[in-house]
Coordinates of C-alpha atoms in Angstrom, one line a residue:
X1024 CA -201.5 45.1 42.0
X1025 CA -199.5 46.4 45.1
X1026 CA -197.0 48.3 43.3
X1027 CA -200.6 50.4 42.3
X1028 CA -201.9 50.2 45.7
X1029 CA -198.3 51.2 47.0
X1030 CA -198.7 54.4 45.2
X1031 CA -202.5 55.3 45.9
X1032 CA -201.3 55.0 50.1
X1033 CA -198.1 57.2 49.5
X1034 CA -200.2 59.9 47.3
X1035 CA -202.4 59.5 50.5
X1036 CA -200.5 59.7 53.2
X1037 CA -197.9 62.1 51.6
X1038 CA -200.8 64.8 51.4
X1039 CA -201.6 64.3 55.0
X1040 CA -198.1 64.8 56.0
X1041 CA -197.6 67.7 53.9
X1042 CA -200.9 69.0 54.9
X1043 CA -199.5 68.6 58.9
X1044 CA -196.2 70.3 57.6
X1045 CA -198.0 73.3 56.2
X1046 CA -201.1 73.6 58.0
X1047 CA -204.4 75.1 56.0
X1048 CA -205.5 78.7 57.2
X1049 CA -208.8 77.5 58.4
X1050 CA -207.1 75.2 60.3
X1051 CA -204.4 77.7 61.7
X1052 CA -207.0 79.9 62.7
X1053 CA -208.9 76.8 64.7
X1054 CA -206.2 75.4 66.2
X1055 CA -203.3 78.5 66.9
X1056 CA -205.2 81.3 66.7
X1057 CA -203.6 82.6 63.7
X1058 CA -205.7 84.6 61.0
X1059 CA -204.7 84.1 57.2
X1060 CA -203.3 87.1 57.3
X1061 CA -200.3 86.1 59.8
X1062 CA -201.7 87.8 62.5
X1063 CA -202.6 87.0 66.0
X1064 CA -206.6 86.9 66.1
X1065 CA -208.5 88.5 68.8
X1066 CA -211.4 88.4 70.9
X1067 CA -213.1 89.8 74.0
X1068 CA -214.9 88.0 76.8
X1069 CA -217.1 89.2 79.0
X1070 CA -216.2 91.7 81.5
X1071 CA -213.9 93.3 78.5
X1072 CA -211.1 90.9 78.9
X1073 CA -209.1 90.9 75.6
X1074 CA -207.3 87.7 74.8
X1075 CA -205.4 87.0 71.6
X1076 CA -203.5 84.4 69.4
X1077 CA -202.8 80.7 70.6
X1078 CA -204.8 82.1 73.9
X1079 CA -208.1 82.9 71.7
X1080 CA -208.1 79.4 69.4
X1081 CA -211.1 78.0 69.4
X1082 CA -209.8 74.6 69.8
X1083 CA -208.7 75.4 73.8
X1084 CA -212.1 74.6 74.3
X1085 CA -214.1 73.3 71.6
X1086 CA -211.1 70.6 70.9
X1087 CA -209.1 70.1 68.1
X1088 CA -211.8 67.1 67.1
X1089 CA -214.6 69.9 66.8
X1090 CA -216.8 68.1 69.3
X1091 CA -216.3 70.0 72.4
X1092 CA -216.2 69.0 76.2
X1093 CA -217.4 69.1 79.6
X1094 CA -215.7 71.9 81.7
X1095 CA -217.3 71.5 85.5
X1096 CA -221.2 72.2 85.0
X1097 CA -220.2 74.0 81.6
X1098 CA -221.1 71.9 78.7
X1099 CA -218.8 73.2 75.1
X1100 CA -220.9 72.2 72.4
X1101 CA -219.6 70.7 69.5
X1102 CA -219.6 72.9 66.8
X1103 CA -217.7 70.9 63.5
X1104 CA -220.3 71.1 60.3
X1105 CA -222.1 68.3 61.0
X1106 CA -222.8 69.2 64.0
X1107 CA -222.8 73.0 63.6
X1108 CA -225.7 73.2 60.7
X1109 CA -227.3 70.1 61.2
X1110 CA -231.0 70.3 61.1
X1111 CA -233.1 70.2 64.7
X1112 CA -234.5 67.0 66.6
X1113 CA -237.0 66.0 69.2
X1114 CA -234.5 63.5 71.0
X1115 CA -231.0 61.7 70.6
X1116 CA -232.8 58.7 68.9
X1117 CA -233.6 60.8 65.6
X1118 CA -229.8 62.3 65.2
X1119 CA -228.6 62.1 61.9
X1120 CA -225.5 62.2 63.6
X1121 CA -223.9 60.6 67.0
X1122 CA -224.8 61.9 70.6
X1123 CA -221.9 63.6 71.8
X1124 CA -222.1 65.3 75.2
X1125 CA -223.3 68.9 75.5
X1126 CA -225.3 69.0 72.4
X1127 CA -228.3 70.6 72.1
X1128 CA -230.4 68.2 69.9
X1129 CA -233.8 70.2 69.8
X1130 CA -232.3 73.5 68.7
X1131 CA -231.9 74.8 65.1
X1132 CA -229.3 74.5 62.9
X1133 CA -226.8 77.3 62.1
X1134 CA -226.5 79.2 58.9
X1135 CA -223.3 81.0 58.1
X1136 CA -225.1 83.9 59.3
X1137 CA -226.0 83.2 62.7
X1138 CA -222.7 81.1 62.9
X1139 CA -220.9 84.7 62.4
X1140 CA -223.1 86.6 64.9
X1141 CA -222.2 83.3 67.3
X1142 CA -218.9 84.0 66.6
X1143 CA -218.0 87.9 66.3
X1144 CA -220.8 88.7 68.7
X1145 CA -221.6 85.9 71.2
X1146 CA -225.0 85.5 70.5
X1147 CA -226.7 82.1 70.0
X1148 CA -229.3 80.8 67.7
X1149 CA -232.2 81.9 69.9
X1150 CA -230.8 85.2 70.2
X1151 CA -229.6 85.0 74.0
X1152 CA -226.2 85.5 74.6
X1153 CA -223.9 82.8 74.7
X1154 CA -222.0 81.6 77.6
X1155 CA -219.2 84.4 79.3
X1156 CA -216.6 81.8 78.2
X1157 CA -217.2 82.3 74.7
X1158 CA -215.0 85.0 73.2
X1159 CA -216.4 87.3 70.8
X1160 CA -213.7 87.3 67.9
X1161 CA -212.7 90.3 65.4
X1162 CA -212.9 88.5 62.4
X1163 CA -213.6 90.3 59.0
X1164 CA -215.7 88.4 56.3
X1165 CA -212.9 86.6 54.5
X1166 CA -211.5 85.6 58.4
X1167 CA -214.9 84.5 58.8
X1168 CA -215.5 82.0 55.5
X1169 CA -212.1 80.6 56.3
X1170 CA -213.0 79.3 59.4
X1171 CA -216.8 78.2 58.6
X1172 CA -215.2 76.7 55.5
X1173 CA -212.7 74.7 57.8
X1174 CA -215.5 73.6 60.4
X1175 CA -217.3 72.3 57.7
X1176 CA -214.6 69.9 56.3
X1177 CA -213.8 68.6 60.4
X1178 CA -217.1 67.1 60.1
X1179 CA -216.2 62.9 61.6
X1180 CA -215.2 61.0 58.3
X1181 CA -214.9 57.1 57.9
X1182 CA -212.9 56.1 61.3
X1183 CA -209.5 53.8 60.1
X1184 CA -209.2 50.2 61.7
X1185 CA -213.1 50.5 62.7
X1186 CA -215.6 48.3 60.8
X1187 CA -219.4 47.3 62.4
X1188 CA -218.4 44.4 63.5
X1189 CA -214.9 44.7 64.9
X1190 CA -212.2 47.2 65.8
X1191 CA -208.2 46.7 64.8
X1192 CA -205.5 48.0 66.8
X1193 CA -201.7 47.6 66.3
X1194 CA -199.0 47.1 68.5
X1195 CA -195.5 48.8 67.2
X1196 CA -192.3 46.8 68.4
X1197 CA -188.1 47.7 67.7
X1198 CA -185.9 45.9 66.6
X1199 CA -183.8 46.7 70.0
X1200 CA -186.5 46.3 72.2
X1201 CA -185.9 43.3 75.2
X1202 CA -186.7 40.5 74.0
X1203 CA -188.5 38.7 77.9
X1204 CA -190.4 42.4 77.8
X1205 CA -191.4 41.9 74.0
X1206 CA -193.1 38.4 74.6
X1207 CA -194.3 39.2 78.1
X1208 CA -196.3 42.4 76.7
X1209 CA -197.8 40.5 74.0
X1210 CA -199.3 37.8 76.0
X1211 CA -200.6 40.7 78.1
X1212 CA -202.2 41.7 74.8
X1213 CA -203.2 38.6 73.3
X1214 CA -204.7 37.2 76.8
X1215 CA -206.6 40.9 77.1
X1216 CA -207.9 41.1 73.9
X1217 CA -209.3 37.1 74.0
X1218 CA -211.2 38.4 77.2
X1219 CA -212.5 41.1 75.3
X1220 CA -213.9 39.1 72.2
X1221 CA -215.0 36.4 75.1
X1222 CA -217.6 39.4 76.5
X1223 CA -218.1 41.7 73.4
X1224 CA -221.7 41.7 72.7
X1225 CA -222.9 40.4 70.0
X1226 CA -225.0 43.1 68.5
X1227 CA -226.4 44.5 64.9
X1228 CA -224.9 47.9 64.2
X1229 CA -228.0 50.5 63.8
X1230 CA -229.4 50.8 60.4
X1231 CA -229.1 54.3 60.7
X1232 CA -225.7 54.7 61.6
X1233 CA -223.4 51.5 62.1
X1234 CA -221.3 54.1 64.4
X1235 CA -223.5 53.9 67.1
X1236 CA -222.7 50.3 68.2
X1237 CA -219.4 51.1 71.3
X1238 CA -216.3 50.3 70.0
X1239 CA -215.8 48.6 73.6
X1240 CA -218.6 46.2 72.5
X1241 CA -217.1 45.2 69.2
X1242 CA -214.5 42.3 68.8
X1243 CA -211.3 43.7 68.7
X1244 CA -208.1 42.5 67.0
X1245 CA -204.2 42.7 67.2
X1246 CA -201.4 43.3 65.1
X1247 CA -198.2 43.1 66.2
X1248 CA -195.9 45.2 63.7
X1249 CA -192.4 44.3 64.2
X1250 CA -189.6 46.9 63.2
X1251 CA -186.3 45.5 61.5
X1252 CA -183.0 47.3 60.4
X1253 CA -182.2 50.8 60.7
X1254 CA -184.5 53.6 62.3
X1255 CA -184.4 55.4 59.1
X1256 CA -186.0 53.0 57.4
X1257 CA -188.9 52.8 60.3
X1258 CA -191.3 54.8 58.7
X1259 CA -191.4 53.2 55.3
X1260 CA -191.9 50.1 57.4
X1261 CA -194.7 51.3 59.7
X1262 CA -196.8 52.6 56.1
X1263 CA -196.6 49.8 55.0
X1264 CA -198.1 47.9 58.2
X1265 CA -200.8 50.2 58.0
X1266 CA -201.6 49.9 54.1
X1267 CA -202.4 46.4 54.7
X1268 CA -203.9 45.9 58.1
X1269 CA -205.6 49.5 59.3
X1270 CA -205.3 49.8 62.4
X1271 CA -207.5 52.3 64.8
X1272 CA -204.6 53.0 66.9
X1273 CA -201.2 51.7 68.3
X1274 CA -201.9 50.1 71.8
X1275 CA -198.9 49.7 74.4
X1276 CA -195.9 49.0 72.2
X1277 CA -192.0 48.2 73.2
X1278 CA -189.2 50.1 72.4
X1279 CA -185.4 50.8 73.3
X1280 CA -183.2 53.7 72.8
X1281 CA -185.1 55.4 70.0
X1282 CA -188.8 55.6 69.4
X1283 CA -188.7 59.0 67.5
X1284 CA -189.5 57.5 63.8
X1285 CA -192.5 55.5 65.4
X1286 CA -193.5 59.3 66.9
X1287 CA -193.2 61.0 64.1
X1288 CA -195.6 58.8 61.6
X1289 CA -198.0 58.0 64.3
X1290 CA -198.2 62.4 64.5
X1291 CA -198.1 62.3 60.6
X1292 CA -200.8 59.5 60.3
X1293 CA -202.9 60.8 63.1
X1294 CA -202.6 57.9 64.6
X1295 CA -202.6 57.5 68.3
X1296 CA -200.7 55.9 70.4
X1297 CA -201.2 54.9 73.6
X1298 CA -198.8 54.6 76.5
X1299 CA -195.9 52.4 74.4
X1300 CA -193.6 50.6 77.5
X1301 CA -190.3 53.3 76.6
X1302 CA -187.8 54.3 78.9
X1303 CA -186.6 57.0 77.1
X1304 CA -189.9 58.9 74.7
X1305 CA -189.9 61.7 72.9
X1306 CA -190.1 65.1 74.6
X1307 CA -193.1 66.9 72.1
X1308 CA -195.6 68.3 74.4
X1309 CA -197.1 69.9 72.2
X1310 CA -197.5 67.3 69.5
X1311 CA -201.1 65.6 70.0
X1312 CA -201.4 61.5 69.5
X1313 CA -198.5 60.0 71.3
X1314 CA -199.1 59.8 74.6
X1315 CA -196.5 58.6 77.3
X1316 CA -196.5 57.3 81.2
X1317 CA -193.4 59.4 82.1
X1318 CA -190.3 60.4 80.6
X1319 CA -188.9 57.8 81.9
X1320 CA -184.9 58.3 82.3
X1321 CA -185.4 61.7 81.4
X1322 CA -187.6 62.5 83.9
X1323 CA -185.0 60.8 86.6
X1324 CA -182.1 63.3 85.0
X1325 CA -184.4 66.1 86.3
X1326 CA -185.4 65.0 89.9
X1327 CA -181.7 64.2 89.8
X1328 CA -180.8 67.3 88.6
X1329 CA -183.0 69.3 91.5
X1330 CA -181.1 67.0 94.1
X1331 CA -177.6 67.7 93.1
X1332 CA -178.1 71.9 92.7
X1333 CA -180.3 71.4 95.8
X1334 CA -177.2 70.0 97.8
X1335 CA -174.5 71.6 96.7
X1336 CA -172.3 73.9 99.1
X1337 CA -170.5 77.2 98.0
X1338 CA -168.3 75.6 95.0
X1339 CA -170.1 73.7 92.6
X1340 CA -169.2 69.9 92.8
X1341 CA -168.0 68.0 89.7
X1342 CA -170.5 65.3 88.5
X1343 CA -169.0 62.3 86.7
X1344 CA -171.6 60.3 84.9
X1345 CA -170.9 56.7 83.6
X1346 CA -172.8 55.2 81.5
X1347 CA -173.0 52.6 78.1
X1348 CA -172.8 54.0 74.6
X1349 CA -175.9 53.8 72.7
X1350 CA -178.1 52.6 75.6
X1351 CA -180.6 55.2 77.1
X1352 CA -178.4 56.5 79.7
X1353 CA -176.5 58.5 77.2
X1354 CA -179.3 60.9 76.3
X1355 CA -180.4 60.6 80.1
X1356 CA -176.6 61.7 80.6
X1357 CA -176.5 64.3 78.3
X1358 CA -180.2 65.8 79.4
X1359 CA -178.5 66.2 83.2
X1360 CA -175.9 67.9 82.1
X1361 CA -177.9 70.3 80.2
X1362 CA -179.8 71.0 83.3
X1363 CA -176.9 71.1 85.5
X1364 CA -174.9 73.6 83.2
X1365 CA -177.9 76.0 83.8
X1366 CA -176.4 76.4 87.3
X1367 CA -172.6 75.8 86.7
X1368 CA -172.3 73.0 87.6
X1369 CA -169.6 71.3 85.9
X1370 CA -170.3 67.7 84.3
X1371 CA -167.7 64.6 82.8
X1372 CA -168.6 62.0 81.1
X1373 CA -167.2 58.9 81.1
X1374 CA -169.2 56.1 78.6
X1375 CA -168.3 52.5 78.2
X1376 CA -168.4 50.3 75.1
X1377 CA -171.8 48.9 74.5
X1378 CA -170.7 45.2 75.7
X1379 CA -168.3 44.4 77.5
X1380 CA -166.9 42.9 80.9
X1381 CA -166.8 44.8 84.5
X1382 CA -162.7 45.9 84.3
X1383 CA -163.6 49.1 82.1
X1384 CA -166.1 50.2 85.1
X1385 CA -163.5 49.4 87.8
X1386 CA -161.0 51.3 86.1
X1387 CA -163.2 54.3 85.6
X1388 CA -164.4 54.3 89.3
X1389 CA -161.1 54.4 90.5
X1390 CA -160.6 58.1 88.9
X1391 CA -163.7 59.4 91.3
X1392 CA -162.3 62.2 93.7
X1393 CA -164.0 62.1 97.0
X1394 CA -165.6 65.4 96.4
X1395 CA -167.2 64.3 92.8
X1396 CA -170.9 63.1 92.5
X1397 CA -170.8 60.3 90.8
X1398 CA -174.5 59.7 88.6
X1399 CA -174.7 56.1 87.4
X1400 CA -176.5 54.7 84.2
X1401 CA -175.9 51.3 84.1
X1402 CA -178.4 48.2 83.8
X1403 CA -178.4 45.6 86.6
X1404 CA -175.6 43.7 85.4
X1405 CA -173.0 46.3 85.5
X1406 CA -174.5 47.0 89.2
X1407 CA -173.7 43.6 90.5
X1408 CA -170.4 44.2 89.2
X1409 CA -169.9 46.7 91.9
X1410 CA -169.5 43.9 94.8
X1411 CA -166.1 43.2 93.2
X1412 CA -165.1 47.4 93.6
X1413 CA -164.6 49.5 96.8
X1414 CA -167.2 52.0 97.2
X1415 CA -166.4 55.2 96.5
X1416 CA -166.0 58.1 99.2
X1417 CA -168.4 60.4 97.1
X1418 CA -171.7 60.9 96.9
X1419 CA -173.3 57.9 94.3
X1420 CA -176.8 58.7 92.9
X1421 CA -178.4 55.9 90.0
X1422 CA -180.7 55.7 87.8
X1423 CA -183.7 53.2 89.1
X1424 CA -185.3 52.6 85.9
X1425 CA -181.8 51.0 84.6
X1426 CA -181.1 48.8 87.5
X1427 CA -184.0 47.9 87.9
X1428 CA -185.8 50.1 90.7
X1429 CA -186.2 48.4 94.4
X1430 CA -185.2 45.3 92.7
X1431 CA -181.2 46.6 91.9
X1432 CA -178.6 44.5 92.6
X1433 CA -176.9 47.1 94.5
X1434 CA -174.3 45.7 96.9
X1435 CA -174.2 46.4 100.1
X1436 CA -171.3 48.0 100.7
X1437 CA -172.6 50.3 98.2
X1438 CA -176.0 51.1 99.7
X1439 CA -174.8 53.8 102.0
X1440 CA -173.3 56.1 99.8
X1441 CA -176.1 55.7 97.0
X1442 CA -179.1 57.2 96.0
X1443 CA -181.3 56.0 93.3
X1444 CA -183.4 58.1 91.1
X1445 CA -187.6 56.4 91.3
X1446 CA -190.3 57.6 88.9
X1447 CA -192.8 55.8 90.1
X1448 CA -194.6 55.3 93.0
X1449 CA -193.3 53.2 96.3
X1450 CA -193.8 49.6 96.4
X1451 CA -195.8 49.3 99.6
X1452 CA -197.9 52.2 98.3
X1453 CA -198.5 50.8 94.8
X1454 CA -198.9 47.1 95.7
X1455 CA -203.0 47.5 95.6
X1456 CA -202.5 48.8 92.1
X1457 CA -200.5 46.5 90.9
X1458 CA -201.7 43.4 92.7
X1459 CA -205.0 44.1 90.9
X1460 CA -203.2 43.4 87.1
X1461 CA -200.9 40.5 88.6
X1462 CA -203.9 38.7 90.0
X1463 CA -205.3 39.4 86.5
X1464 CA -202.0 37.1 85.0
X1465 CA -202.3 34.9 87.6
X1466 CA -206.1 34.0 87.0
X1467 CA -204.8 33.4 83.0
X1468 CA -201.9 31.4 84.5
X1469 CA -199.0 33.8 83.4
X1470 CA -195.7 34.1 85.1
X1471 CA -194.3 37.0 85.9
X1472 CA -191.0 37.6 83.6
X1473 CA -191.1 41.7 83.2
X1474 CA -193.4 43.0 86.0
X1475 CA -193.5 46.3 85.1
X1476 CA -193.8 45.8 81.2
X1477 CA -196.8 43.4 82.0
X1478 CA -198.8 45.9 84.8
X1479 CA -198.1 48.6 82.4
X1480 CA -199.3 47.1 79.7
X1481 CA -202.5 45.7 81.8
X1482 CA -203.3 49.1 82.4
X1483 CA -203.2 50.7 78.9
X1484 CA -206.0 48.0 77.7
X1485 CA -208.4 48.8 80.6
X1486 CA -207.3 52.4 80.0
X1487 CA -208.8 51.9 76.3
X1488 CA -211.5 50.0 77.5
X1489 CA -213.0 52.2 79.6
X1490 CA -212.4 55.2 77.5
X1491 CA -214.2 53.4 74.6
X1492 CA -216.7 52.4 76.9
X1493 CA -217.8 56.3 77.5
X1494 CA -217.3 56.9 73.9
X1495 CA -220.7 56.7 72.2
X1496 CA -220.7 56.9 68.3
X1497 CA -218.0 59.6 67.4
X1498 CA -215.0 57.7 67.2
X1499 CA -212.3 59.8 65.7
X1500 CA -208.7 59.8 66.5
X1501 CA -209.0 63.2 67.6
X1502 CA -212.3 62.3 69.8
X1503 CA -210.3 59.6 71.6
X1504 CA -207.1 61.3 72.3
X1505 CA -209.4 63.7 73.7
X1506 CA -211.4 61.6 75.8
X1507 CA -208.5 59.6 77.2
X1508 CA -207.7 63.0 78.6
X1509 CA -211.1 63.3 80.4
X1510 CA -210.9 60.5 82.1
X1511 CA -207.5 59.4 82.8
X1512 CA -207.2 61.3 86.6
X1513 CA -210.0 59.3 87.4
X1514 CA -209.0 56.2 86.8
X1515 CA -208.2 54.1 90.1
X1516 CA -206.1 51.7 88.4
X1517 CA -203.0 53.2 87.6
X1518 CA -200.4 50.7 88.3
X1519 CA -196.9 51.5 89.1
X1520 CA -197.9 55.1 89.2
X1521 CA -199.4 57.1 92.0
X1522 CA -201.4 59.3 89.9
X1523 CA -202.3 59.5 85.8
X1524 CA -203.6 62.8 84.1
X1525 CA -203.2 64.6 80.9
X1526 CA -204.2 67.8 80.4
X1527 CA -204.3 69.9 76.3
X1528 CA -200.3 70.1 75.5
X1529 CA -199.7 67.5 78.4
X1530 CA -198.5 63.9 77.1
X1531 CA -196.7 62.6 80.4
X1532 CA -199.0 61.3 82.7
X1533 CA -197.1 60.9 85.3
X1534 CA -194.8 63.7 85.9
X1535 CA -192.7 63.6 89.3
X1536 CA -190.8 60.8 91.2
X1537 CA -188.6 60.1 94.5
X1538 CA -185.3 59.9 95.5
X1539 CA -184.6 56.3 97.4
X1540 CA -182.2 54.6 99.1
X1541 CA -182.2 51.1 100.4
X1542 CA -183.0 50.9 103.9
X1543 CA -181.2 47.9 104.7
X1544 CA -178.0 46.2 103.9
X1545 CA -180.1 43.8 101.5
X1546 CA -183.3 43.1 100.4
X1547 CA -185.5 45.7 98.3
X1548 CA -186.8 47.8 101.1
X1549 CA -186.2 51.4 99.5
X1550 CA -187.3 54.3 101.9
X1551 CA -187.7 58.3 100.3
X1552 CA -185.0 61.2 101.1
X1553 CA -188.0 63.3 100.3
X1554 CA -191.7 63.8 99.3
X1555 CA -192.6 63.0 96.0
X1556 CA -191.1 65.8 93.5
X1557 CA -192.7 67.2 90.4
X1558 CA -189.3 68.8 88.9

């Protein structure tokens, strides 16, 4: 039986990743502007202002899901099939298909003709002219069918991982991922998801339409899918995990120095996923359901990056980075000296062996010529270390997320020299934030073993709550990538972050950071050289 099964999944999810691969022309023409012919389309607005290509796609403002948003006072209006030719009604209670916002309910349906006048000539179904921001696109007749032919098939299909009566969502874990951080986040998830189920209303899904019932009212459950062995074999793993549990989408999720497999199949599968705990994600702005708090180290290599070119007199200064092979600061390392070679500024690197004792370090730190910067990537063990080597005459600059951020072991005859790298916000003005999810753990009687993990974590499941919440009865993957984006720079709970928002071909959240350095001899006071940076 599951050799047969087996199959049926890969025939399945082999046509959705070649369809991804090789995009339809319909869906070209939605999403990149591009006409089946190859060219760039293109359309006017009102005062004559031609726009063309990825510019003129219809999805910068109706959305890739087909169902539109709210710009300001401008409502988009949904326009995929259902919606599009769907016959009129006197109120939202007599849809045949969910409310979204910015619908028009009473007015009449579309045909393909008055979908092309709509389209090539900005007229609506009443005959008035549609709003300035709608283009009005130079498609010919074949142009034309291609895209009504693709608006038609976005029409909302059966939602994965969503039943009437409960909602599945999956948390992905590597193999190297810390072990304190993998069972701290999963209590946050376990504990979260009881209180859910504990206040999830008990309610019959309408008759009419069992989507209609808020996913943020339905019991919810958790699957935790583990990742063994080699990355390459990752995404036979993961299809497998969602052949036999379904999941809606991936929630939080722990990784270590590579996440790229789990990336790739959750763009492949269109499944999202939602803030993973990662210090090093993948850079893909422009794919669609991954979506990341920072870039973590790489996002420290750039603010540290602006600091060094920013300082640097009339001859460039040599920048030795140290760090351990295959942890994260070796792609952290080699993304700041990418940045620095931009301005000629000359980098060496110096790894260590993944394990081993404090003499290596020494021995490299002695080779550090007073007029080097010297860029550390080490975790807090190899920081401690330090109290048994003289600090250096040069300039020292480290990454916080290794060591630990204001909780670094630095010593102190270290502090004066060094400055640390700090993507997120500072502790005195976070603490409200992040008081609020530790007085959460502390009401379920949960220590506090990985602080940031567990706030982080706190805040992605009230994240999904509250976009669910708003969410009422289109539920696709699409739809809630899309409403996450609404609604994220409102959000007062942000945790360790001053500030949260995603815009279209934004998936970092949280995009700038400090540069700190202790303020005292010890303790974890950490006072800013600077403003907070967006590099």
């Amino acid at each position: 039986m599951r050799p047969f099964f087996g199959a049926m999944i890969f025939i399945f999810f082999g046509a959705r990743a070649l369809s991804q691969s090789a995009p339809a022309p319909g869906e070209k023409l939605y999403r990149e502007g591009i006409l089946p012919s190859g060219q760039s389309v293109t359309a006017r607005r009102e005062g004559d202002l031609q726009i063309t290509g990825a510019a003129a796609a219809c999805s910068n403002c109706h959305r890739r899901s087909g169902l539109g948003e709210i710009e300001g006072s401008i409502k988009i209006p949904p326009i995929s099939g259902s919606y599009l030719f769907r016959r009129r009604t006197a109120d939202k209670e007599s849809l045949e298909v969910p409310y979204v916002e910015g619908m028009r309910v009473e007015r009449e349906p579309y045909t393909d003709e008055t979908s092309g006048r709509a389209i090539r000539e900005g007229v609506g179904i009443d005959g008035n002219p549609l709003n300035y921001l709608m283009p009005r696109y130079s498609l010919n007749d074949t142009d034309l069918k291609v895209l009504l032919d693709y608006l038609r098939g976005l029409s909302p299909n059966k939602v994965s991982g969503v039943t009437g009566s409960r909602v599945d969502f999956a948390t992905i874990v590597t193999p190297d991922a810390d072990p304190v951080q993998r069972q701290a986040m999963i209590d946050v998830l376990n504990q979260y998801f009881t209180d859910q189920n504990a206040f999830a209303i008990a309610e019959s899904p309408s008759r009419r339409s069992p989507q209609l019932k808020s996913l943020a009212k339905r019991p919810w459950r958790l699957h935790v899918w583990e990742l063994s062995g080699a990355s390459s074999t990752w995404e036979e793993q993961l299809r497998g995990h969602l052949a036999d549990d379904p999941v809606y989408a991936a929630i939080s999720g722990l990784g270590g120095k590579n996440w790229q497999a789990v990336h790739e199949f959750c763009e492949k599968m269109s499944l999202p996923c939602i803030f993973p705990n990662l210090e090093l994600p993948v850079v893909a702005e422009h794919d669609f359901y991954s979506l990341y708090f920072s870039k973590g180290v790489l996002l420290e290599a750039e603010l540290l990056a602006q600091r060094i070119i920013a300082d640097k007199n009339t001859e460039a200064p040599r920048v030795v980075q140290i760090f351990r092979a295959d942890d994260v600061g070796e792609a952290a390392a080699a993304a700041l000296r990418a940045a620095l070679a931009r301005s000629g500024i000359q980098t060496i690197e110096r790894p260590m062996a993944k394990t081993g004792d404090g003499k290596r370090l020494a021995a490299l730190l002695r080779r550090v010529r007073r007029q080097d910067v010297l860029v550390l990537w080490l975790r807090a063990p190899d920081i401690a270390t330090l109290a048994n080597v003289a600090a250096p005459k040069s300039s020292v600059l480290m990454s916080g997320l290794m060591a630990g951020l204001d909780g670094a072991p630095l010593p102190a005859a270290w502090r004066q020299a060094t400055h640390m790298a700090y993507p997120v916000d500072l502790p005195e003005q976070r603490s409200t934030r992040v008081d609020y999810a530790l007085g959460w753990l502390a009401l379920h009687h949960m220590p506090v073993v990985a602080r940031q993990v567990q706030a982080d974590t706190y805040v992605t499941c009230s994240l999904v709550m509250e976009t669910l919440t708003h969410m009422t009865g289109s539920f696709g993957p699409d739809y809630l990538i899309e409403r996450m984006e609404g609604m994220l720079e409102h959000q007062l709970i942000t945790g360790y972050f001053p500030r949260l928002a995603l815009a279209q071909n934004e998936r970092f959240a949280s995009k700038g950071g400090y540069i700190v350095h202790f303020a005292n001899p010890s303790g974890s006071r950490v006072l800013p050289d600077a403003d907070w940076r967006v590099p």
